[in-house]
Every structure is written in structure tokens, then in C-alpha cells.
Amino acid sequence: MERKENERRVCLLVIILILTSVMFISCTGSSDDEEKKAVKDVFAMDTYMTFTAYGENAQCAVDMASDRIEELDAMLSAGSSKSEISLLNTNACAKLSDDTLEIIEKAIEVNKNTDGAFNPLIYPVMKCWGFDTGDYRIPLQNELNECLTHMDIDKIIVDKERKSVRFADPDMQIDLGGIAKGYASDQIMEIYRKNGVKSGIVSLGGNVQAIGSRPDGSSWKVAIRCPDGSSEYAGVLEVNDEAVVTSGGYERYFEQNGNTYHHIIEPHTGRPSDSGLASVTIVAKKGIVADALSTAIYIMGYEKAVKLWKEQKLSFEMFLIKDDGSQCITEGLAGAYKSDTDYSIIE
Ligand code: ADP
Ligand code: MG
């Protein structure tokens, strides 16, 4: 009975969606090419992605975006044996594409700016917990301690001229899962720009990045999920020309003996971070900065996050939800946030 009702609702929703898209096309039709819309959904980098673009070359832009994502996924995935990252991890030395080099350099820079909270050498630890395969287990602290001895960021030797990277410690292994999607969304914005797209948005799991504003001139609205696992939203951020990236332990985790173990790892202990923050949203001009910082700040916790924000060595704004559910937002973003829940402003 309930199932029938659900099926009926799904049918209705599909019909409404078809009707609205038809209506949209008919209002925007041939008279104004600027308003042409293209949407493409893909599954890559372990997540569902949606590319939306407006403008004369919108279709071409989203097609190129999807090709580019596949190319980056093939290069960057630590889990696929033919990727550049895999070769580097296996041989402790590899010639790399400009893309991979740039991401590694940025990862090192963010590591230095976050007191080591962001550490791309986390891969051995991820494997200990089974996050690479999904065969989850709770490792012994001894195993983790062994991994922690192979995470010295200064032992990543980047040779820009020869476009290669070498590990001074051959047991080191890199994982760009905390930063790659941010670089990917920057790349899509670049493709949009080259195709004359002035209004467009991409959603790569917890990463959203927009070019310009919506075609009618209003801001893009990005809903921030409640970290309690419900489908509720904490609030909505209005953005233009920016990346919005959220990290939270609720995104990927497993449960054992009544405990929850998630995929964002405190790199000094090798254990899922427990900093008192339940969700971190970073807004920045660059996706790569927003992505790496959302992971880092989730690990750093409130006090260190505020300190980093005040320093402004890396330019960003943030919205935080603590474990007790309280919300706070930096002042540069406060005017862009709408919520029914109370929140405090970080000044
Ligand atoms: P998601 O990729 O699920 O959206 P994040 O951007 O927060 O979430 O990245 C989490 C991923 O980052 C993990 O799956 C792992 O690949 C990597 N990671 C985990 N801990 C760290 C860390 N301390 N520093 C850098 N990368 C990390
Ligand atoms: Mg991240």
C-alpha cells in the first residue's frame, strides 16, 4: 500500500520534472541563445556529478567537462592501478602531468598552512581502515603508528623542470581524495569560460562551484545538509563565482560495535578526526583551496579554524556546525546565509 503510494509520488515527480523542463525550454527557446541550457550527469571520482551550463555553447561545455573529469579521474585515482598516482605510489618516483604536479604542490602548501592537518600522505592509513576497498576494519594502533612514520611531507621531492616527483621514503603513498575534486571543479570553470559560458554550476558530491550568477541575475543557492544524517538542510548559502565545499564525517563511514568510524583522518593519530566539528563548509574563489581546507579545518577544530581564517594567508570564508548542533559563520559570508536556526557570527 505504502509502496504503491511511493511509486505514485515518484511518477508524479517525474511528470512534473518533464513538464518543467519542457516549459523551461519553450520559454528560453530560439529567440535568445544566451539562455540555452545544458545539463549532464556523470559518475566519476567515486561520486555523482551534475554539470549545468547556460549559453550558446552550453552543450559543448558540459560535454568537454565530462571528458575532462574522466581524464582527471584516470590520472588521480589512488585505487586504479594505471593512474599516475598509483605509479608514483608503487615506484616512489614518476613523471607526472601538469595537472597532477599542480595538485601535489597545492597539497603541500595547504599542509604547511594547516599545521600538517591536511596531509596527502594519508593513503597507508586509509588502507589500514579499509577505506580504499570498502572492506572496513578497525586497525591496531601499532599498525597505524607504523603508517604515521611514513607521512613526512618534506620527503616529497618535486622536480618542476623534469615534471617528476620522488619520494625520499619509498614506503610513502599519496592520496589526493581530499583535494582532487576541488581541482576538477576549477578545471570545469576554465572549460566553461573558454566556451563563453557566463552562467553555470557544477556539483561534485559535496563540492559545488559556480561561474557568474544564475541566468536571471540572482545568486546561486547552495543548500547545506544537516550533519545528523537526515535529509534536512541546515540552511542555504547564496553565492556567485565561487566554490562551496562541505566536509563531514557523515559522508563516508562504517559502524562497528556501536561506534562510527569516518574517512577524515587526524594525521597525527591515524584515527578518524574528533575535533568537535560535525560539518565544515568553505567558500573560496578556487575549488582546490576550498576542498583541501574543508578537509583540513574539519580536522583542526573550531579554535584553530578561526585562527587560520583571521590570518587570511589563504583567502576563504567558512560555515561550521559543531557536534552539539550549534552553527557559526564568518562575517564575510553572514549576509549570504539564510537559515531558520540561530547562528553566531565569527568576527
Ligand atoms: P569527500 O572527498 O568525501 O567529499 P573530503 O574532501 O573531506 O571528503 O576528503 C576526504 C578524503 O580525503 C578521504 O577520503 C581521504 O581520501 C582524504 N583524507 C583523509 N584524511 C586526510 C587528511 N588528514 N589530509 C588529507 N587528505 C585526507
Ligand atoms: Mg576536501
mmCIF file of C-alpha atoms and ligand atoms in Angstrom:
data_model
loop_
_atom_site.group_PDB
_atom_site.id
_atom_site.type_symbol
_atom_site.label_atom_id
_atom_site.label_comp_id
_atom_site.label_asym_id
_atom_site.label_seq_id
_atom_site.Cartn_x
_atom_site.Cartn_y
_atom_site.Cartn_z
ATOM 1 C CA MET A 1 0.000 0.000 0.000
ATOM 2 C CA GLU A 2 2.725 2.381 1.127
ATOM 3 C CA ARG A 3 4.882 1.216 -1.789
ATOM 4 C CA LYS A 4 2.093 1.958 -4.285
ATOM 5 C CA GLU A 5 1.754 5.428 -2.792
ATOM 6 C CA ASN A 6 5.535 5.961 -3.139
ATOM 7 C CA GLU A 7 5.505 4.773 -6.745
ATOM 8 C CA ARG A 8 2.640 7.167 -7.452
ATOM 9 C CA ARG A 9 4.630 10.040 -5.922
ATOM 10 C CA VAL A 10 7.735 9.177 -7.959
ATOM 11 C CA CYS A 11 5.642 9.080 -11.159
ATOM 12 C CA LEU A 12 4.138 12.453 -10.337
ATOM 13 C CA LEU A 13 7.563 13.924 -9.644
ATOM 14 C CA VAL A 14 8.925 12.623 -12.950
ATOM 15 C CA ILE A 15 5.947 14.116 -14.823
ATOM 16 C CA ILE A 16 6.423 17.458 -13.062
ATOM 17 C CA LEU A 17 10.133 17.424 -13.875
ATOM 18 C CA ILE A 18 9.473 16.654 -17.537
ATOM 19 C CA LEU A 19 6.820 19.367 -17.714
ATOM 20 C CA THR A 20 9.001 21.968 -16.040
ATOM 21 C CA SER A 21 11.963 21.243 -18.272
ATOM 22 C CA VAL A 22 9.732 21.391 -21.326
ATOM 23 C CA MET A 23 8.318 24.679 -20.076
ATOM 24 C CA PHE A 24 11.813 25.937 -19.453
ATOM 25 C CA ILE A 25 12.957 25.051 -22.956
ATOM 26 C CA SER A 26 9.874 26.607 -24.539
ATOM 27 C CA CYS A 27 10.342 29.885 -22.676
ATOM 28 C CA THR A 28 14.012 30.086 -23.427
ATOM 29 C CA GLY A 29 13.830 28.709 -26.950
ATOM 30 C CA SER A 30 15.371 30.050 -30.080
ATOM 31 C CA SER A 31 14.939 33.783 -29.552
ATOM 32 C CA ASP A 32 17.715 34.117 -27.003
ATOM 33 C CA ASP A 33 20.748 31.857 -27.471
ATOM 34 C CA GLU A 34 22.329 33.158 -24.262
ATOM 35 C CA GLU A 35 19.696 31.259 -22.335
ATOM 36 C CA LYS A 36 20.306 27.822 -23.836
ATOM 37 C CA LYS A 37 20.761 25.323 -21.043
ATOM 38 C CA ALA A 38 22.668 22.043 -20.942
ATOM 39 C CA VAL A 39 22.822 19.567 -18.082
ATOM 40 C CA LYS A 40 24.947 16.448 -17.828
ATOM 41 C CA ASP A 41 25.136 13.835 -15.072
ATOM 42 C CA VAL A 42 28.141 11.579 -14.656
ATOM 43 C CA PHE A 43 29.531 9.216 -12.051
ATOM 44 C CA ALA A 44 33.269 9.755 -11.552
ATOM 45 C CA MET A 45 35.765 10.211 -8.724
ATOM 46 C CA ASP A 46 33.542 7.977 -6.636
ATOM 47 C CA THR A 47 30.670 10.420 -6.679
ATOM 48 C CA TYR A 48 27.618 11.572 -8.656
ATOM 49 C CA MET A 49 28.252 14.790 -10.534
ATOM 50 C CA THR A 50 25.999 17.245 -12.341
ATOM 51 C CA PHE A 51 27.237 19.878 -14.773
ATOM 52 C CA THR A 52 24.876 22.734 -15.710
ATOM 53 C CA ALA A 53 25.731 25.496 -18.166
ATOM 54 C CA TYR A 54 23.852 28.287 -19.945
ATOM 55 C CA GLY A 55 24.804 29.954 -23.223
ATOM 56 C CA GLU A 56 25.260 29.246 -26.885
ATOM 57 C CA ASN A 57 27.988 26.629 -26.330
ATOM 58 C CA ALA A 58 26.465 25.156 -23.196
ATOM 59 C CA GLN A 59 26.167 21.619 -24.585
ATOM 60 C CA CYS A 60 29.727 21.616 -25.840
ATOM 61 C CA ALA A 61 30.903 22.953 -22.468
ATOM 62 C CA VAL A 62 29.255 20.207 -20.408
ATOM 63 C CA ASP A 63 30.434 17.504 -22.840
ATOM 64 C CA MET A 64 34.005 18.776 -22.606
ATOM 65 C CA ALA A 65 33.664 18.997 -18.814
ATOM 66 C CA SER A 66 32.638 15.372 -18.633
ATOM 67 C CA ASP A 67 35.583 14.252 -20.819
ATOM 68 C CA ARG A 68 37.961 16.275 -18.688
ATOM 69 C CA ILE A 69 36.646 14.723 -15.475
ATOM 70 C CA GLU A 70 37.179 11.240 -16.861
ATOM 71 C CA GLU A 71 40.718 12.174 -17.847
ATOM 72 C CA LEU A 72 41.477 13.556 -14.358
ATOM 73 C CA ASP A 73 39.858 10.578 -12.639
ATOM 74 C CA ALA A 74 42.078 8.185 -14.613
ATOM 75 C CA MET A 75 45.214 10.131 -13.625
ATOM 76 C CA LEU A 76 44.461 10.802 -9.982
ATOM 77 C CA SER A 77 42.725 7.776 -8.522
ATOM 78 C CA ALA A 78 44.990 6.080 -5.971
ATOM 79 C CA GLY A 79 42.899 2.921 -6.307
ATOM 80 C CA SER A 80 43.256 2.341 -10.052
ATOM 81 C CA SER A 81 46.484 0.552 -10.946
ATOM 82 C CA LYS A 82 47.241 2.559 -14.097
ATOM 83 C CA SER A 83 46.850 6.055 -12.643
ATOM 84 C CA GLU A 84 49.801 8.423 -12.274
ATOM 85 C CA ILE A 85 49.261 8.388 -8.523
ATOM 86 C CA SER A 86 49.361 4.605 -8.472
ATOM 87 C CA LEU A 87 52.619 4.566 -10.425
ATOM 88 C CA LEU A 88 54.109 7.101 -8.054
ATOM 89 C CA ASN A 89 52.957 5.089 -5.025
ATOM 90 C CA THR A 90 54.370 1.852 -6.441
ATOM 91 C CA ASN A 91 57.712 3.152 -7.725
ATOM 92 C CA ALA A 92 58.268 6.073 -5.306
ATOM 93 C CA CYS A 93 59.089 8.100 -8.400
ATOM 94 C CA ALA A 94 57.136 9.117 -11.507
ATOM 95 C CA LYS A 95 56.916 11.579 -14.368
ATOM 96 C CA LEU A 96 53.661 13.447 -13.900
ATOM 97 C CA SER A 97 51.223 15.531 -15.894
ATOM 98 C CA ASP A 98 50.972 19.264 -15.187
ATOM 99 C CA ASP A 99 47.620 18.583 -13.509
ATOM 100 C CA THR A 100 48.973 16.073 -11.005
ATOM 101 C CA LEU A 101 52.047 18.197 -10.293
ATOM 102 C CA GLU A 102 49.921 21.255 -9.604
ATOM 103 C CA ILE A 103 47.638 19.366 -7.217
ATOM 104 C CA ILE A 104 50.563 17.859 -5.311
ATOM 105 C CA GLU A 105 52.187 21.283 -4.966
ATOM 106 C CA LYS A 106 48.945 22.765 -3.650
ATOM 107 C CA ALA A 107 48.505 19.844 -1.236
ATOM 108 C CA ILE A 108 51.983 20.529 0.162
ATOM 109 C CA GLU A 109 51.206 24.235 0.502
ATOM 110 C CA VAL A 110 47.960 23.533 2.391
ATOM 111 C CA ASN A 111 49.794 21.056 4.616
ATOM 112 C CA LYS A 112 52.253 23.805 5.586
ATOM 113 C CA ASN A 113 49.449 26.300 6.242
ATOM 114 C CA THR A 114 47.360 23.957 8.390
ATOM 115 C CA ASP A 115 49.974 22.687 10.843
ATOM 116 C CA GLY A 116 50.011 19.401 8.972
ATOM 117 C CA ALA A 117 46.256 18.760 9.399
ATOM 118 C CA PHE A 118 45.971 18.280 5.640
ATOM 119 C CA ASN A 119 48.402 15.538 4.730
ATOM 120 C CA PRO A 120 48.144 13.871 1.305
ATOM 121 C CA LEU A 121 50.429 11.045 2.509
ATOM 122 C CA ILE A 122 47.435 9.565 4.315
ATOM 123 C CA TYR A 123 46.960 6.635 1.902
ATOM 124 C CA PRO A 124 48.577 3.856 4.029
ATOM 125 C CA VAL A 125 46.289 4.882 6.909
ATOM 126 C CA MET A 126 43.204 4.878 4.645
ATOM 127 C CA LYS A 127 44.142 1.350 3.571
ATOM 128 C CA CYS A 128 44.525 0.185 7.191
ATOM 129 C CA TRP A 129 40.893 1.168 7.827
ATOM 130 C CA GLY A 130 39.724 -0.393 4.544
ATOM 131 C CA PHE A 131 38.567 2.919 3.064
ATOM 132 C CA ASP A 132 40.292 2.066 -0.229
ATOM 133 C CA THR A 133 38.266 -1.111 -0.841
ATOM 134 C CA GLY A 134 35.230 -0.854 1.418
ATOM 135 C CA ASP A 135 36.415 -3.893 3.429
ATOM 136 C CA TYR A 136 36.308 -1.896 6.628
ATOM 137 C CA ARG A 137 38.148 -2.911 9.805
ATOM 138 C CA ILE A 138 39.474 -1.271 12.964
ATOM 139 C CA PRO A 139 43.284 -1.409 12.811
ATOM 140 C CA LEU A 140 45.517 -1.804 15.851
ATOM 141 C CA GLN A 141 47.207 1.399 16.989
ATOM 142 C CA ASN A 142 50.574 -0.310 16.284
ATOM 143 C CA GLU A 143 49.683 -0.662 12.606
ATOM 144 C CA LEU A 144 48.621 2.972 12.481
ATOM 145 C CA ASN A 145 51.812 4.099 14.233
ATOM 146 C CA GLU A 146 53.858 2.327 11.570
ATOM 147 C CA CYS A 147 51.947 4.240 8.832
ATOM 148 C CA LEU A 148 52.458 7.527 10.663
ATOM 149 C CA THR A 149 56.236 7.164 10.314
ATOM 150 C CA HIS A 150 55.806 7.471 6.506
ATOM 151 C CA MET A 151 53.996 10.787 6.375
ATOM 152 C CA ASP A 152 56.796 13.357 6.335
ATOM 153 C CA ILE A 153 55.696 15.934 3.782
ATOM 154 C CA ASP A 154 59.281 17.185 3.291
ATOM 155 C CA LYS A 155 60.131 13.823 1.785
ATOM 156 C CA ILE A 156 58.009 14.563 -1.268
ATOM 157 C CA ILE A 157 60.603 15.886 -3.718
ATOM 158 C CA VAL A 158 59.026 17.844 -6.569
ATOM 159 C CA ASP A 159 61.194 18.439 -9.643
ATOM 160 C CA LYS A 160 59.286 21.009 -11.667
ATOM 161 C CA GLU A 161 61.741 21.092 -14.537
ATOM 162 C CA ARG A 162 61.647 17.364 -15.144
ATOM 163 C CA LYS A 163 57.962 17.256 -14.212
ATOM 164 C CA SER A 164 58.509 14.463 -11.782
ATOM 165 C CA VAL A 165 58.008 13.634 -8.125
ATOM 166 C CA ARG A 166 60.141 11.356 -5.991
ATOM 167 C CA PHE A 167 59.527 10.024 -2.503
ATOM 168 C CA ALA A 168 62.636 10.126 -0.286
ATOM 169 C CA ASP A 169 60.930 7.402 1.782
ATOM 170 C CA PRO A 170 59.794 4.563 -0.532
ATOM 171 C CA ASP A 171 57.042 3.466 1.875
ATOM 172 C CA MET A 172 55.189 6.746 1.455
ATOM 173 C CA GLN A 173 51.926 6.730 -0.510
ATOM 174 C CA ILE A 174 49.828 9.640 -1.635
ATOM 175 C CA ASP A 175 46.016 10.051 -1.723
ATOM 176 C CA LEU A 176 44.542 13.155 -3.355
ATOM 177 C CA GLY A 177 40.950 12.314 -2.331
ATOM 178 C CA GLY A 178 40.744 15.409 -0.130
ATOM 179 C CA ILE A 179 41.702 17.880 -2.867
ATOM 180 C CA ALA A 180 41.222 16.375 -6.366
ATOM 181 C CA LYS A 181 37.548 17.253 -6.768
ATOM 182 C CA GLY A 182 38.327 20.882 -5.978
ATOM 183 C CA TYR A 183 40.924 20.985 -8.753
ATOM 184 C CA ALA A 184 38.455 19.238 -11.059
ATOM 185 C CA SER A 185 35.766 21.862 -10.491
ATOM 186 C CA ASP A 186 38.319 24.645 -11.152
ATOM 187 C CA GLN A 187 39.111 22.935 -14.441
ATOM 188 C CA ILE A 188 35.431 22.801 -15.389
ATOM 189 C CA MET A 189 35.080 26.522 -14.707
ATOM 190 C CA GLU A 190 38.001 27.042 -17.083
ATOM 191 C CA ILE A 191 36.223 24.990 -19.765
ATOM 192 C CA TYR A 192 33.008 26.937 -19.185
ATOM 193 C CA ARG A 193 34.875 30.224 -19.583
ATOM 194 C CA LYS A 194 36.560 29.107 -22.817
ATOM 195 C CA ASN A 195 33.135 28.208 -24.166
ATOM 196 C CA GLY A 196 31.720 31.614 -23.337
ATOM 197 C CA VAL A 197 29.540 30.258 -20.526
ATOM 198 C CA LYS A 198 28.851 33.148 -18.174
ATOM 199 C CA SER A 199 26.387 31.305 -16.023
ATOM 200 C CA GLY A 200 26.929 27.735 -14.885
ATOM 201 C CA ILE A 201 27.332 25.477 -11.910
ATOM 202 C CA VAL A 202 28.785 22.073 -11.105
ATOM 203 C CA SER A 203 28.039 19.747 -8.257
ATOM 204 C CA LEU A 204 30.586 17.036 -7.471
ATOM 205 C CA GLY A 205 29.219 15.365 -4.361
ATOM 206 C CA GLY A 206 29.943 17.786 -1.501
ATOM 207 C CA ASN A 207 31.696 20.196 -3.899
ATOM 208 C CA VAL A 208 29.786 22.928 -5.699
ATOM 209 C CA GLN A 209 31.336 25.603 -7.875
ATOM 210 C CA ALA A 210 29.618 28.349 -9.842
ATOM 211 C CA ILE A 211 30.547 30.715 -12.603
ATOM 212 C CA GLY A 212 28.736 34.053 -12.533
ATOM 213 C CA SER A 213 25.189 34.172 -11.238
ATOM 214 C CA ARG A 214 22.011 32.458 -12.411
ATOM 215 C CA PRO A 215 20.831 33.493 -15.878
ATOM 216 C CA ASP A 216 18.233 35.852 -14.350
ATOM 217 C CA GLY A 217 20.987 37.616 -12.390
ATOM 218 C CA SER A 218 20.047 36.167 -8.993
ATOM 219 C CA SER A 219 22.586 34.279 -6.855
ATOM 220 C CA TRP A 220 23.061 30.526 -6.917
ATOM 221 C CA LYS A 221 21.563 28.851 -3.857
ATOM 222 C CA VAL A 222 23.530 26.049 -2.242
ATOM 223 C CA ALA A 223 21.787 24.067 0.479
ATOM 224 C CA ILE A 224 23.961 22.872 3.369
ATOM 225 C CA ARG A 225 22.964 19.461 4.672
ATOM 226 C CA CYS A 226 22.430 18.780 8.363
ATOM 227 C CA PRO A 227 25.261 16.523 9.542
ATOM 228 C CA ASP A 228 22.885 14.286 11.533
ATOM 229 C CA GLY A 229 22.351 12.050 8.501
ATOM 230 C CA SER A 230 18.785 13.325 7.914
ATOM 231 C CA SER A 231 17.709 14.805 4.610
ATOM 232 C CA GLU A 232 17.146 18.159 6.331
ATOM 233 C CA TYR A 233 19.052 21.321 5.421
ATOM 234 C CA ALA A 234 20.804 23.488 7.984
ATOM 235 C CA GLY A 235 20.412 26.499 5.715
ATOM 236 C CA VAL A 236 21.098 27.938 2.291
ATOM 237 C CA LEU A 237 24.131 29.880 1.076
ATOM 238 C CA GLU A 238 23.817 32.338 -1.799
ATOM 239 C CA VAL A 239 26.949 32.514 -3.931
ATOM 240 C CA ASN A 240 28.256 33.915 -7.208
ATOM 241 C CA ASP A 241 31.505 32.963 -8.932
ATOM 242 C CA GLU A 242 32.683 30.837 -6.016
ATOM 243 C CA ALA A 243 33.324 27.314 -4.823
ATOM 244 C CA VAL A 244 31.401 25.910 -1.856
ATOM 245 C CA VAL A 245 32.802 22.702 -0.392
ATOM 246 C CA THR A 246 31.485 20.790 2.599
ATOM 247 C CA SER A 247 33.311 18.075 4.529
ATOM 248 C CA GLY A 248 31.742 15.961 7.235
ATOM 249 C CA GLY A 249 32.263 12.598 8.839
ATOM 250 C CA TYR A 250 28.715 11.628 7.843
ATOM 251 C CA GLU A 251 29.699 11.457 4.149
ATOM 252 C CA ARG A 252 31.610 8.174 4.294
ATOM 253 C CA TYR A 253 31.833 5.961 7.357
ATOM 254 C CA PHE A 254 31.262 2.497 8.773
ATOM 255 C CA GLU A 255 29.887 1.256 12.054
ATOM 256 C CA GLN A 256 31.312 -1.440 14.277
ATOM 257 C CA ASN A 257 30.482 -2.380 17.890
ATOM 258 C CA GLY A 258 28.163 0.599 18.124
ATOM 259 C CA ASN A 259 30.886 3.078 17.136
ATOM 260 C CA THR A 260 31.143 5.129 13.949
ATOM 261 C CA TYR A 261 34.414 5.462 12.026
ATOM 262 C CA HIS A 262 34.600 8.034 9.253
ATOM 263 C CA HIS A 263 37.018 8.831 6.445
ATOM 264 C CA ILE A 264 38.610 12.123 7.512
ATOM 265 C CA ILE A 265 41.722 11.174 9.438
ATOM 266 C CA GLU A 266 43.623 13.095 12.087
ATOM 267 C CA PRO A 267 47.122 12.667 10.617
ATOM 268 C CA HIS A 268 48.946 12.650 13.963
ATOM 269 C CA THR A 269 46.958 9.716 15.388
ATOM 270 C CA GLY A 270 45.805 7.926 12.223
ATOM 271 C CA ARG A 271 42.256 7.834 13.629
ATOM 272 C CA PRO A 272 39.021 9.466 12.401
ATOM 273 C CA SER A 273 39.183 13.072 13.487
ATOM 274 C CA ASP A 274 37.119 14.084 16.514
ATOM 275 C CA SER A 275 37.641 17.831 16.699
ATOM 276 C CA GLY A 276 34.169 18.842 17.848
ATOM 277 C CA LEU A 277 33.096 19.912 14.350
ATOM 278 C CA ALA A 278 30.346 17.937 12.597
ATOM 279 C CA SER A 279 30.399 19.794 9.299
ATOM 280 C CA VAL A 280 32.686 22.354 7.666
ATOM 281 C CA THR A 281 31.736 24.413 4.630
ATOM 282 C CA ILE A 282 34.377 26.531 2.942
ATOM 283 C CA VAL A 283 33.655 29.252 0.382
ATOM 284 C CA ALA A 284 36.602 30.382 -1.748
ATOM 285 C CA LYS A 285 37.332 31.596 -5.264
ATOM 286 C CA LYS A 286 39.274 28.435 -6.050
ATOM 287 C CA GLY A 287 37.756 24.969 -5.712
ATOM 288 C CA ILE A 288 41.126 23.441 -4.908
ATOM 289 C CA VAL A 289 41.580 25.725 -1.878
ATOM 290 C CA ALA A 290 38.004 25.194 -0.667
ATOM 291 C CA ASP A 291 38.300 21.414 -0.975
ATOM 292 C CA ALA A 292 41.623 20.975 0.815
ATOM 293 C CA LEU A 293 40.623 23.462 3.522
ATOM 294 C CA SER A 294 37.254 21.839 4.218
ATOM 295 C CA THR A 295 39.072 18.583 4.986
ATOM 296 C CA ALA A 296 41.822 20.341 6.992
ATOM 297 C CA ILE A 297 39.506 22.528 9.063
ATOM 298 C CA TYR A 298 37.245 19.597 9.896
ATOM 299 C CA ILE A 299 40.348 18.072 11.487
ATOM 300 C CA MET A 300 41.682 21.285 13.065
ATOM 301 C CA GLY A 301 38.535 22.124 15.030
ATOM 302 C CA TYR A 302 36.938 25.458 15.869
ATOM 303 C CA GLU A 303 39.738 27.400 17.609
ATOM 304 C CA LYS A 304 42.428 26.661 15.047
ATOM 305 C CA ALA A 305 39.953 27.243 12.221
ATOM 306 C CA VAL A 306 39.168 30.740 13.471
ATOM 307 C CA LYS A 307 42.885 31.482 13.852
ATOM 308 C CA LEU A 308 43.556 30.368 10.278
ATOM 309 C CA TRP A 309 40.644 32.430 8.972
ATOM 310 C CA LYS A 310 41.892 35.540 10.771
ATOM 311 C CA GLU A 311 45.401 35.131 9.347
ATOM 312 C CA GLN A 312 43.929 35.120 5.809
ATOM 313 C CA LYS A 313 47.065 33.646 4.268
ATOM 314 C CA LEU A 314 44.615 31.557 2.322
ATOM 315 C CA SER A 315 41.607 33.639 1.416
ATOM 316 C CA PHE A 316 38.343 31.915 2.415
ATOM 317 C CA GLU A 317 35.114 32.167 4.395
ATOM 318 C CA MET A 318 33.537 29.333 6.380
ATOM 319 C CA PHE A 319 30.350 27.986 7.909
ATOM 320 C CA LEU A 320 30.739 25.497 10.763
ATOM 321 C CA ILE A 321 28.336 23.154 12.545
ATOM 322 C CA LYS A 322 29.634 21.818 15.848
ATOM 323 C CA ASP A 323 28.878 18.385 17.303
ATOM 324 C CA ASP A 324 26.276 19.988 19.624
ATOM 325 C CA GLY A 325 24.426 21.302 16.550
ATOM 326 C CA SER A 326 25.346 24.978 17.044
ATOM 327 C CA GLN A 327 26.180 26.899 13.877
ATOM 328 C CA CYS A 328 28.619 29.726 13.204
ATOM 329 C CA ILE A 329 29.667 31.657 10.138
ATOM 330 C CA THR A 330 32.450 34.097 9.311
ATOM 331 C CA GLU A 331 31.313 37.672 8.857
ATOM 332 C CA GLY A 332 32.171 37.814 5.151
ATOM 333 C CA LEU A 333 29.534 35.158 4.489
ATOM 334 C CA ALA A 334 26.876 36.085 7.033
ATOM 335 C CA GLY A 335 24.815 38.185 4.611
ATOM 336 C CA ALA A 336 24.683 35.298 2.153
ATOM 337 C CA TYR A 337 23.339 32.714 4.602
ATOM 338 C CA LYS A 338 19.642 32.012 5.221
ATOM 339 C CA SER A 339 18.543 29.630 7.964
ATOM 340 C CA ASP A 340 15.639 29.071 10.363
ATOM 341 C CA THR A 341 18.154 28.070 13.045
ATOM 342 C CA ASP A 342 20.119 30.570 15.147
ATOM 343 C CA TYR A 343 23.783 31.016 14.317
ATOM 344 C CA SER A 344 26.642 33.127 15.614
ATOM 345 C CA ILE A 345 28.943 35.296 13.558
ATOM 346 C CA ILE A 346 32.729 34.934 13.737
ATOM 347 C CA GLU A 347 34.392 38.369 13.566
HETATM 348 P P1 ADP B 1 34.925 13.848 0.257
HETATM 349 O O1 ADP B 1 36.039 13.590 -0.695
HETATM 350 O O2 ADP B 1 34.270 12.606 0.758
HETATM 351 O O3 ADP B 1 33.974 14.871 -0.249
HETATM 352 P P2 ADP B 1 36.820 15.337 1.805
HETATM 353 O O4 ADP B 1 37.061 16.348 0.767
HETATM 354 O O5 ADP B 1 36.738 15.855 3.204
HETATM 355 O O6 ADP B 1 35.537 14.485 1.564
HETATM 356 O O7 ADP B 1 38.036 14.334 1.697
HETATM 357 C C1 ADP B 1 38.090 13.134 2.397
HETATM 358 C C2 ADP B 1 39.167 12.329 1.731
HETATM 359 O O8 ADP B 1 40.426 12.986 1.909
HETATM 360 C C3 ADP B 1 39.358 10.953 2.295
HETATM 361 O O9 ADP B 1 38.524 10.017 1.659
HETATM 362 C C4 ADP B 1 40.837 10.696 2.003
HETATM 363 O O10 ADP B 1 40.989 10.309 0.662
HETATM 364 C C5 ADP B 1 41.444 12.064 2.167
HETATM 365 N N1 ADP B 1 41.918 12.373 3.535
HETATM 366 C C6 ADP B 1 41.508 11.850 4.725
HETATM 367 N N2 ADP B 1 42.173 12.414 5.746
HETATM 368 C C7 ADP B 1 43.022 13.328 5.189
HETATM 369 C C8 ADP B 1 43.989 14.233 5.719
HETATM 370 N N3 ADP B 1 44.233 14.337 7.020
HETATM 371 N N4 ADP B 1 44.667 15.001 4.831
HETATM 372 C C9 ADP B 1 44.455 14.917 3.508
HETATM 373 N N5 ADP B 1 43.569 14.088 2.952
HETATM 374 C C10 ADP B 1 42.854 13.299 3.767
HETATM 375 MG MG MG B 2 38.221 18.065 0.818
#
